[in-house]
GROMACS .gro file of N, CA, C and O in nm:
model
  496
    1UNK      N    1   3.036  24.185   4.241
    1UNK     CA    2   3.089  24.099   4.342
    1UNK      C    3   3.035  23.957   4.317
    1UNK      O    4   2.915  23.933   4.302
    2UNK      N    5   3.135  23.865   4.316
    2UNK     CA    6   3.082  23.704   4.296
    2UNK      C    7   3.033  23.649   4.450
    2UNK      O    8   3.093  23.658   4.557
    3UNK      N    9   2.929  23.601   4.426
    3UNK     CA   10   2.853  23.523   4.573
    3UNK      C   11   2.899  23.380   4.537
    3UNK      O   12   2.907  23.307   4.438
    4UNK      N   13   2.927  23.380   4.683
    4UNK     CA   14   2.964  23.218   4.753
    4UNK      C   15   2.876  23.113   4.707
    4UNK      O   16   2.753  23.122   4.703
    5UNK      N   17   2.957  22.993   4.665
    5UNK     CA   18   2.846  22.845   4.596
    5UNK      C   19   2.784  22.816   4.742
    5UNK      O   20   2.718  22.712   4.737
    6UNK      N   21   2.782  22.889   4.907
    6UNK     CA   22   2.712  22.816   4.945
    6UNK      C   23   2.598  22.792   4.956
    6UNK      O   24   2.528  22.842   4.868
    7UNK      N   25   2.531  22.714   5.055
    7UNK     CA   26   2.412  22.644   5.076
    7UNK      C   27   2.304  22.826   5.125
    7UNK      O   28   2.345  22.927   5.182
    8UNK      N   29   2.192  22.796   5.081
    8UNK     CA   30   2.117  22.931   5.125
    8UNK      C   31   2.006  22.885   5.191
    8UNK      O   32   1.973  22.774   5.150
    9UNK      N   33   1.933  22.931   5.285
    9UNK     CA   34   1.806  22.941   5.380
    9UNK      C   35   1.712  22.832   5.266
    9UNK      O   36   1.728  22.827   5.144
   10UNK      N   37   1.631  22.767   5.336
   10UNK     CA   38   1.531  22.715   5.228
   10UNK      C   39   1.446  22.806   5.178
   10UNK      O   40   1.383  22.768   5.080
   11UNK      N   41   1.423  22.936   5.225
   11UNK     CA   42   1.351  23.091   5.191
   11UNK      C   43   1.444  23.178   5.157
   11UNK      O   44   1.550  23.197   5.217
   12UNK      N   45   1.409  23.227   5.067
   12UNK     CA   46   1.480  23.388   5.078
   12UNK      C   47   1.354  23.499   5.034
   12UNK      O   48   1.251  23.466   4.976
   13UNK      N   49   1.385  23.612   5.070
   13UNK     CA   50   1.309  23.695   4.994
   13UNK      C   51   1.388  23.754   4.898
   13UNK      O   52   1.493  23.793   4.949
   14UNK      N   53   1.377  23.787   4.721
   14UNK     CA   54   1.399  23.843   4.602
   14UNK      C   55   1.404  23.996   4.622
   14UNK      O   56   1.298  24.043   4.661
   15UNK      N   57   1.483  24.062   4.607
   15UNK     CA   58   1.488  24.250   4.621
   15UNK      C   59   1.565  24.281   4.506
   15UNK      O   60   1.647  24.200   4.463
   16UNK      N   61   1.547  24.388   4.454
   16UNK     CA   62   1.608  24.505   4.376
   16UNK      C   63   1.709  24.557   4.476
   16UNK      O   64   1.690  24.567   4.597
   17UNK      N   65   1.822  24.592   4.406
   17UNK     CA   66   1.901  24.678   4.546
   17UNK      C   67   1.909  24.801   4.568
   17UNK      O   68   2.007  24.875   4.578
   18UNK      N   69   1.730  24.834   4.579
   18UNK     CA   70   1.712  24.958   4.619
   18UNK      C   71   1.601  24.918   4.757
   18UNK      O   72   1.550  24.991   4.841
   19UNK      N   73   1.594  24.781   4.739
   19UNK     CA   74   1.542  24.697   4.847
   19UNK      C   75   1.352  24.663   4.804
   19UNK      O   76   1.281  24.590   4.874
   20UNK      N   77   1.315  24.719   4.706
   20UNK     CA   78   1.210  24.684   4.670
   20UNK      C   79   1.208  24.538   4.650
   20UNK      O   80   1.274  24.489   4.559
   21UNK      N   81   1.114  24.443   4.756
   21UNK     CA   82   1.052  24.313   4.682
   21UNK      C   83   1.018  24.277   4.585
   21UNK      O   84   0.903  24.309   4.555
   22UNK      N   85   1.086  24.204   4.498
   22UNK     CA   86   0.987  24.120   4.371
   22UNK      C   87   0.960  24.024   4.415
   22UNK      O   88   0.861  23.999   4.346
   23UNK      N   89   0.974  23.914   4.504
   23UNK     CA   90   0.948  23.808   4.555
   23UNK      C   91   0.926  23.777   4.677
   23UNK      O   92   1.016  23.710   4.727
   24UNK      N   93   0.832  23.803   4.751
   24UNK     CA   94   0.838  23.841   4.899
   24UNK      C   95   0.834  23.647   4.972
   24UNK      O   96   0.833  23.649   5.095
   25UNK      N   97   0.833  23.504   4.911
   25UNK     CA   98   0.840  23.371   4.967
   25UNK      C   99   0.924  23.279   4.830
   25UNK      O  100   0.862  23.199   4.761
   26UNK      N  101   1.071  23.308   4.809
   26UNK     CA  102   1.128  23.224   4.709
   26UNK      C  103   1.183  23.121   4.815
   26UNK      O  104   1.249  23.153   4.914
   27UNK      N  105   1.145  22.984   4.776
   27UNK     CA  106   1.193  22.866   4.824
   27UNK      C  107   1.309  22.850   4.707
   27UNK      O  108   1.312  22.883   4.588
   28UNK      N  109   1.406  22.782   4.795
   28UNK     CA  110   1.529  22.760   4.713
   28UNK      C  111   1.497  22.616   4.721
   28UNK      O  112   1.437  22.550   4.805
   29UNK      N  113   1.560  22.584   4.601
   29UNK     CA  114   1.551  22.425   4.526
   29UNK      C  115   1.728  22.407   4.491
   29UNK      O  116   1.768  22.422   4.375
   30UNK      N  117   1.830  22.371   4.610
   30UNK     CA  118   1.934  22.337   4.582
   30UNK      C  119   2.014  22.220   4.632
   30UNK      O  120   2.121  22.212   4.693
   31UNK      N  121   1.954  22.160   4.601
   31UNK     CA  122   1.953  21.980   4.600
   31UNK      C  123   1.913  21.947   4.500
   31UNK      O  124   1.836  22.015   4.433
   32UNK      N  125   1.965  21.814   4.460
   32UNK     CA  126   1.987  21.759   4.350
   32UNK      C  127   1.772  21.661   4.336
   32UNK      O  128   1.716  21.664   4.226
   33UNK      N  129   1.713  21.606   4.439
   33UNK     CA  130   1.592  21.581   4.469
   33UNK      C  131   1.534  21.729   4.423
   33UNK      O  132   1.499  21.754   4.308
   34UNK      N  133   1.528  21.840   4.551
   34UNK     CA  134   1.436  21.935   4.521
   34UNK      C  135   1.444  22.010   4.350
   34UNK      O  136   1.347  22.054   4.289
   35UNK      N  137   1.570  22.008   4.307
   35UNK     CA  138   1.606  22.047   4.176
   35UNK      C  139   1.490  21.970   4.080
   35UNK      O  140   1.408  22.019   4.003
   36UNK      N  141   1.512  21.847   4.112
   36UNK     CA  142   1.445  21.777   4.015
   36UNK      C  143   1.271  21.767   3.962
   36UNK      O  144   1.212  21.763   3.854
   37UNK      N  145   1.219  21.768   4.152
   37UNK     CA  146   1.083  21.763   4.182
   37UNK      C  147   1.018  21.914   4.145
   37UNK      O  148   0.899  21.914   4.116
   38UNK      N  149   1.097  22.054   4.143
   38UNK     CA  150   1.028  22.165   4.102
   38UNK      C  151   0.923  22.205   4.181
   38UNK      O  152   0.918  22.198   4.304
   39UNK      N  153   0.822  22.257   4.091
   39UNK     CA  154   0.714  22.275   4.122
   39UNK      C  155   0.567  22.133   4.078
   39UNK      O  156   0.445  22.129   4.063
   40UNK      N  157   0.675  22.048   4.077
   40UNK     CA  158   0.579  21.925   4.019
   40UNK      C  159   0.450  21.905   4.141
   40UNK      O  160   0.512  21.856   4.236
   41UNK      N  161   0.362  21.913   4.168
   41UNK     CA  162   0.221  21.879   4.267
   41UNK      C  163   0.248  21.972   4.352
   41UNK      O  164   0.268  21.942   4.470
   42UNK      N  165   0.252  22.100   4.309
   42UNK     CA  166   0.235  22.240   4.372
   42UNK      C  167   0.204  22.330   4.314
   42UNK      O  168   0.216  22.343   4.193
   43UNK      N  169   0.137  22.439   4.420
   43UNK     CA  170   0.085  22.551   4.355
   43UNK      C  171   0.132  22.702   4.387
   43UNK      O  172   0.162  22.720   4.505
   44UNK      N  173   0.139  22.778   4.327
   44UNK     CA  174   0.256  22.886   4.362
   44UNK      C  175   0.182  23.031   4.410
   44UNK      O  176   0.144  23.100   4.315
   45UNK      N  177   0.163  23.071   4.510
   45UNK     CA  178   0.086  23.146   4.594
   45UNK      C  179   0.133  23.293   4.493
   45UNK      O  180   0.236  23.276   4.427
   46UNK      N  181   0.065  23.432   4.479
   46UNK     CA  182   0.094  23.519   4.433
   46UNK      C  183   0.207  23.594   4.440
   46UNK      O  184   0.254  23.667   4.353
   47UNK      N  185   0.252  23.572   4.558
   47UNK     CA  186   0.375  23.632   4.629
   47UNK      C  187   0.511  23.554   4.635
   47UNK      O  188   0.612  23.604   4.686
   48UNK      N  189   0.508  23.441   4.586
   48UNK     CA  190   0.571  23.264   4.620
   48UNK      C  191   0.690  23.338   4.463
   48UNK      O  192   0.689  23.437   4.389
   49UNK      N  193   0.766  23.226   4.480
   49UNK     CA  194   0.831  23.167   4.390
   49UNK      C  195   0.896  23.031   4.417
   49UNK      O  196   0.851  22.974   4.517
   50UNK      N  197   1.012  22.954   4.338
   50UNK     CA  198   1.083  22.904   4.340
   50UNK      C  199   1.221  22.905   4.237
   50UNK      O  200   1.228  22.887   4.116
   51UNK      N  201   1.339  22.938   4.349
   51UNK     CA  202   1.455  22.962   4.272
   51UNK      C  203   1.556  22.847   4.281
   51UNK      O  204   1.613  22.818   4.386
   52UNK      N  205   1.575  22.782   4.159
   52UNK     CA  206   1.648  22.651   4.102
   52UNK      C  207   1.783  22.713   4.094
   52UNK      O  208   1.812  22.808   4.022
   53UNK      N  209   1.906  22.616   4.217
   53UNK     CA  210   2.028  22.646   4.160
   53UNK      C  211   2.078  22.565   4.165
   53UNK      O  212   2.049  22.494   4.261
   54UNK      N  213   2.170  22.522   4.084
   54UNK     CA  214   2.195  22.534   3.976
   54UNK      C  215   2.092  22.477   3.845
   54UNK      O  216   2.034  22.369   3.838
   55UNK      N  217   2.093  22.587   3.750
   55UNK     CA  218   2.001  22.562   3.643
   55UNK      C  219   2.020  22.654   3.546
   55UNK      O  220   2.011  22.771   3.584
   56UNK      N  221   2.051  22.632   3.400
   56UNK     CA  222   1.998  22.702   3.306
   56UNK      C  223   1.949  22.670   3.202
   56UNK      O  224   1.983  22.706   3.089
   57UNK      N  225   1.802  22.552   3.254
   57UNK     CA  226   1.704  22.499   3.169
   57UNK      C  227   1.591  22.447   3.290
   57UNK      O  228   1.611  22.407   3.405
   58UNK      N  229   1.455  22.464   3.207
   58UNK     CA  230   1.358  22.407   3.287
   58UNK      C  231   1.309  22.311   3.182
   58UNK      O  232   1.355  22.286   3.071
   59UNK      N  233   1.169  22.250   3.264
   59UNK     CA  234   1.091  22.177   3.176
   59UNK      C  235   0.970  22.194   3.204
   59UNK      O  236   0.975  22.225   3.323
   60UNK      N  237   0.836  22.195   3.166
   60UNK     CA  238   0.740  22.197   3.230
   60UNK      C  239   0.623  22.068   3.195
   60UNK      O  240   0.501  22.062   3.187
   61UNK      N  241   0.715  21.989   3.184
   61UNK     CA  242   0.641  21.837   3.129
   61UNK      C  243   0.544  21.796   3.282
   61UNK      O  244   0.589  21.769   3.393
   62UNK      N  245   0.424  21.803   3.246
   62UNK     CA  246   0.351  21.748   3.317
   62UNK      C  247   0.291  21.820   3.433
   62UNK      O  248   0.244  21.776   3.538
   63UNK      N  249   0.303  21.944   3.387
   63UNK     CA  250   0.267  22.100   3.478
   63UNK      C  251   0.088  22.150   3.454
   63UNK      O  252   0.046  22.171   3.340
   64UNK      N  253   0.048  22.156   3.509
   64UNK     CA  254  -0.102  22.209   3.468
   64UNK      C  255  -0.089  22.350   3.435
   64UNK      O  256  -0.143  22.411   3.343
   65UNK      N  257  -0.037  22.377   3.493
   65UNK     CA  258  -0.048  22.580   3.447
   65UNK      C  259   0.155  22.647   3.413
   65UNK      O  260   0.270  22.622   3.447
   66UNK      N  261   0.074  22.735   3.329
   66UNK     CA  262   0.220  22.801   3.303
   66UNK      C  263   0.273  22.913   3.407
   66UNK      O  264   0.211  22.933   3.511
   67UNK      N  265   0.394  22.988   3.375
   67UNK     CA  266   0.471  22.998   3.462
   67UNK      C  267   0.526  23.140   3.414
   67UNK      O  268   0.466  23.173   3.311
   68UNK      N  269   0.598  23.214   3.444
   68UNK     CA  270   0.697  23.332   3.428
   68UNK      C  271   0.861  23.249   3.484
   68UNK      O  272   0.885  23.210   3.598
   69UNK      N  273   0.933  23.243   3.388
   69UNK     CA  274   1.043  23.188   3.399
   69UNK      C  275   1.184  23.326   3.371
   69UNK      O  276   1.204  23.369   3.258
   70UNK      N  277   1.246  23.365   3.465
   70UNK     CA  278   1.351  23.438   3.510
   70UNK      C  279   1.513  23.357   3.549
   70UNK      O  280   1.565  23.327   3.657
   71UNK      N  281   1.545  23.345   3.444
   71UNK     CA  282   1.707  23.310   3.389
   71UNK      C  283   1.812  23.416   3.482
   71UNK      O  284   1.847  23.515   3.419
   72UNK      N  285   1.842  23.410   3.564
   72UNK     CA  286   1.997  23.452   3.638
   72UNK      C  287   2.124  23.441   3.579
   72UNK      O  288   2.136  23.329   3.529
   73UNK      N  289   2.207  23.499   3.566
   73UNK     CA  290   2.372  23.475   3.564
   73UNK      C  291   2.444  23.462   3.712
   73UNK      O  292   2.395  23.482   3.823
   74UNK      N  293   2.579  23.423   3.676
   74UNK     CA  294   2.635  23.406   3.825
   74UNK      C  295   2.691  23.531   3.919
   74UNK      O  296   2.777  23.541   4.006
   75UNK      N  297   2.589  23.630   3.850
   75UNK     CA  298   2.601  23.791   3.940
   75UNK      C  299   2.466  23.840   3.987
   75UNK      O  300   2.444  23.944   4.049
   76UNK      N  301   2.329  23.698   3.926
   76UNK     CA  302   2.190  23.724   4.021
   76UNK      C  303   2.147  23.818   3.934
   76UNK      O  304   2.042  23.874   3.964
   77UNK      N  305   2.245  23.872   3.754
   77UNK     CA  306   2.137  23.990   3.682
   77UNK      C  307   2.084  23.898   3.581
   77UNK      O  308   2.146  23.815   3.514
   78UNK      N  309   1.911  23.938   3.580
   78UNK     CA  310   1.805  23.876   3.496
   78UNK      C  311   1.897  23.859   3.321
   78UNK      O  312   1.940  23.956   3.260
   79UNK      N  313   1.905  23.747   3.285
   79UNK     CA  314   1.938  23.744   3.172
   79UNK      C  315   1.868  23.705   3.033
   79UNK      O  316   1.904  23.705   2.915
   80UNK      N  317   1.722  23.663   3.119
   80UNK     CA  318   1.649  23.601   2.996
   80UNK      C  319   1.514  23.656   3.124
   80UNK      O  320   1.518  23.682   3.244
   81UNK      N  321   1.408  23.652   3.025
   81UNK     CA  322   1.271  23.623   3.115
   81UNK      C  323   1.176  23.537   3.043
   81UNK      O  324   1.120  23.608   2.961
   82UNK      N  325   1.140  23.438   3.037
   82UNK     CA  326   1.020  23.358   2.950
   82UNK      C  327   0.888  23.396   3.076
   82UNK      O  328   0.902  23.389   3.198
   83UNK      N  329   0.753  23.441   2.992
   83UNK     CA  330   0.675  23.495   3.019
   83UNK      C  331   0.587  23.380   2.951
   83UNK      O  332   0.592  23.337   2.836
   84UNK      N  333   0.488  23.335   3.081
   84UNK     CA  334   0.376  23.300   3.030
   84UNK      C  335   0.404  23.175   2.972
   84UNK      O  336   0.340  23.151   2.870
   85UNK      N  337   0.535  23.031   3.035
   85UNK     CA  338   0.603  22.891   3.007
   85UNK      C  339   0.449  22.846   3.015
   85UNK      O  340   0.370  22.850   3.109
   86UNK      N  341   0.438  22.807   2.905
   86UNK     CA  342   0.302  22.681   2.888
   86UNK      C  343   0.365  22.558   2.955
   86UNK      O  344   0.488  22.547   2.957
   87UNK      N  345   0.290  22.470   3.005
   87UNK     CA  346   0.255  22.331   3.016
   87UNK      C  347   0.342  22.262   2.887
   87UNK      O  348   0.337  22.308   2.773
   88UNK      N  349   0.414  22.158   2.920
   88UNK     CA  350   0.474  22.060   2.805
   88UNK      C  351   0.566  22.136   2.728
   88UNK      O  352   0.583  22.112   2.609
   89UNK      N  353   0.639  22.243   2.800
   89UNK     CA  354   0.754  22.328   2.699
   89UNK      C  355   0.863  22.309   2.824
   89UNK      O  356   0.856  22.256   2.935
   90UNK      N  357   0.988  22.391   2.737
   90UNK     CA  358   1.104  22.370   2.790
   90UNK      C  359   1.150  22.561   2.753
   90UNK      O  360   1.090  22.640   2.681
   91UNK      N  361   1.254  22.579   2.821
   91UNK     CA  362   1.346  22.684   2.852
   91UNK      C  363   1.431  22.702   2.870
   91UNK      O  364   1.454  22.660   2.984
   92UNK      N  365   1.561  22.767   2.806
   92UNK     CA  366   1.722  22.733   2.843
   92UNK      C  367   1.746  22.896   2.857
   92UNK      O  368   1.667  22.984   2.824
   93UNK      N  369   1.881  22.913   2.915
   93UNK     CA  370   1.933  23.019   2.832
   93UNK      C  371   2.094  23.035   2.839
   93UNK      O  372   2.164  23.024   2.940
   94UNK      N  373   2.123  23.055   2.749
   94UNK     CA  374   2.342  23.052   2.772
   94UNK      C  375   2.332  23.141   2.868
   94UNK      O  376   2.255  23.237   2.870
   95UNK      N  377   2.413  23.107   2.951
   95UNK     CA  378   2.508  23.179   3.010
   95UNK      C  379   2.437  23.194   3.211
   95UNK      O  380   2.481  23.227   3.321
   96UNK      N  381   2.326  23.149   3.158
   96UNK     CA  382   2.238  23.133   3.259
   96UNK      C  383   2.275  23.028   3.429
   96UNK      O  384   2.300  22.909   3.412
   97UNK      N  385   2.276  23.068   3.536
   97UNK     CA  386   2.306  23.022   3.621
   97UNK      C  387   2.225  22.937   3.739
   97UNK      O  388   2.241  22.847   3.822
   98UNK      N  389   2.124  23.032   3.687
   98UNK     CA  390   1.978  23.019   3.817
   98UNK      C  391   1.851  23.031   3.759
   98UNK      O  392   1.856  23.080   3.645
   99UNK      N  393   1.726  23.001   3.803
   99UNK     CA  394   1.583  22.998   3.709
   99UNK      C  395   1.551  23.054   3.851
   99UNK      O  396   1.623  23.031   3.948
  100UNK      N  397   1.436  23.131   3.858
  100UNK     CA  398   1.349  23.187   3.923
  100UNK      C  399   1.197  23.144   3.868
  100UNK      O  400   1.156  23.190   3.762
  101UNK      N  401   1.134  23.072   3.933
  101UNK     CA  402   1.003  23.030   3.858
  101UNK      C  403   0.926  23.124   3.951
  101UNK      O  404   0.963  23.146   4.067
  102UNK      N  405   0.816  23.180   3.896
  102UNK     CA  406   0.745  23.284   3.938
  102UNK      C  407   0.592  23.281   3.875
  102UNK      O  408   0.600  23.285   3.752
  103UNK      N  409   0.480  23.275   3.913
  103UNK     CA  410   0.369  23.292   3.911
  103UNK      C  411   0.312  23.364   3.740
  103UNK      O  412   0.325  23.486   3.730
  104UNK      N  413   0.250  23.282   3.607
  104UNK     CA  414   0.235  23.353   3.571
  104UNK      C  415   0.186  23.510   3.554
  104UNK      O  416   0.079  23.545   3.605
  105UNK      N  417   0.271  23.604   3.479
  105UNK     CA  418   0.270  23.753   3.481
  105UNK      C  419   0.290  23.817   3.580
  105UNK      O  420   0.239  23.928   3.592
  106UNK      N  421   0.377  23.758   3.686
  106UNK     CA  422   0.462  23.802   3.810
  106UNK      C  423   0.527  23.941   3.768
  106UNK      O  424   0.519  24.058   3.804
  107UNK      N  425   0.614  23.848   3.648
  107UNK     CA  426   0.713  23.903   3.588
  107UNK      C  427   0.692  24.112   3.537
  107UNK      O  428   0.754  24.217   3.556
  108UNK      N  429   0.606  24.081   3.489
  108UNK     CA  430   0.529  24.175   3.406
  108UNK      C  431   0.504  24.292   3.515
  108UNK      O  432   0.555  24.403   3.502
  109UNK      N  433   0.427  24.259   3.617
  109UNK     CA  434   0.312  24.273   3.709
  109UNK      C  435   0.479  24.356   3.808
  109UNK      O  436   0.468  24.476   3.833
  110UNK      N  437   0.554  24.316   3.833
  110UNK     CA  438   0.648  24.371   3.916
  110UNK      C  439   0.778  24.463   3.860
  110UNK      O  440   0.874  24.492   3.932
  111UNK      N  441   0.765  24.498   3.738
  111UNK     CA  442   0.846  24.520   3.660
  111UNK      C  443   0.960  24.497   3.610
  111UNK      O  444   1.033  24.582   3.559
  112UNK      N  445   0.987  24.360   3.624
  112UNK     CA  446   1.072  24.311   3.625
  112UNK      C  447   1.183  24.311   3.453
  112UNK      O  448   1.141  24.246   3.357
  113UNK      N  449   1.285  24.373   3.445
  113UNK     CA  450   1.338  24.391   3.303
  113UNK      C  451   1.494  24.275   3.280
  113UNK      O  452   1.540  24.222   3.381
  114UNK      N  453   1.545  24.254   3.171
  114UNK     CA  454   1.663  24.217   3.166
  114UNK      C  455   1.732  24.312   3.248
  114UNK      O  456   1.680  24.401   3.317
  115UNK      N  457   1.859  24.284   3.233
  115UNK     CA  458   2.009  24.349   3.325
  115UNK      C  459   1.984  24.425   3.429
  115UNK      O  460   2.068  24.514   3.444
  116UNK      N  461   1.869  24.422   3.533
  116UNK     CA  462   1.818  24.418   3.661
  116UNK      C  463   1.932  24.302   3.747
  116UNK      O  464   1.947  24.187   3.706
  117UNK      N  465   2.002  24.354   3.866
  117UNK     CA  466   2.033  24.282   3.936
  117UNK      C  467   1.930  24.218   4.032
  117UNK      O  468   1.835  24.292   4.059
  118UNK      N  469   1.929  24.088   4.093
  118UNK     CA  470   1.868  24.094   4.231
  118UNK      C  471   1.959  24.024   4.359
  118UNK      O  472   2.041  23.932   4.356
  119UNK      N  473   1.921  24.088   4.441
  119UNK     CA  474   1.990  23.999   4.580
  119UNK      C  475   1.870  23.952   4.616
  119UNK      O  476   1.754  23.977   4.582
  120UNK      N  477   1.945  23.848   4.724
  120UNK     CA  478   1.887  23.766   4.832
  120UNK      C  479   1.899  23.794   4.957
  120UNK      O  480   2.005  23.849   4.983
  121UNK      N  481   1.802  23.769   5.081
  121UNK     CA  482   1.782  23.788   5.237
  121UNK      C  483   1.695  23.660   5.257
  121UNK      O  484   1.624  23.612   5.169
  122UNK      N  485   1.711  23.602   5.400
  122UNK     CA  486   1.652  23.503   5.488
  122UNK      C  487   1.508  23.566   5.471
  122UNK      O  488   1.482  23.682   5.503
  123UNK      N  489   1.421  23.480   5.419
  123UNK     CA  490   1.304  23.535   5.411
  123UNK      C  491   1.208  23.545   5.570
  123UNK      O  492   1.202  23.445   5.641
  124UNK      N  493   1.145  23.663   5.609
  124UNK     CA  494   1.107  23.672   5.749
  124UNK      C  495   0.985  23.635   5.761
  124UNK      O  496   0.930  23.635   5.871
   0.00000   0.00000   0.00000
């Protein structure tokens, strides 16, 4: 099923759709400002993320710590995962719709695999 371009909660919480959490505080970054600013002079709590839409490239120019980077398509299934984005690198991926920035070894740590769908909910 294709989801609506609209506007989403500034929270959501990340689930498997068996309803298991991978992301229990994703701030959405969908503005063209918040898009830009990232995670630039922030720090990303264990449980935190931030999901960039539209995006299928990051940067991490000028980042102190690296990152677990999770590539979306426009059906929300994981299409790429970069594990462990150093400081002063970059990340793309074809076909890619959405970035999920996530806490280094989030990724790992939650089991997170390619062709995994995820949905979204108003985070509570």
């Amino acid at each position: 099923m294709r989801r609506s371009r609209s506007r989403l909660p500034a929270q959501v919480d990340l689930r498997r759709p068996d309803g298991t959490i991978v992301v229990a505080r994703c701030a959405v970054a969908q503005t063209p400002w918040t898009r830009l600013r990232g995670l630039l002079g922030r720090e990303l709590a264990a449980d935190a993320g931030l999901w960039i839409r539209p995006a299928a490239s990051i940067h991490m120019f000028f980042m102190g710590y690296p990152i677990d980077a999770v590539f979306l398509d426009r059906d929300d299934r994981v299409v790429r995962i970069v594990a462990d984005l150093a400081p002063w690198r970059t990340a793309s991926c074809r076909g890619a719709r959405t970035v999920v920035e996530l806490p280094a070894g989030t990724a790992a740590r939650v089991g997170l695999r390619e062709g995994e769908t995820l949905r979204h909910e108003p985070a509570h």
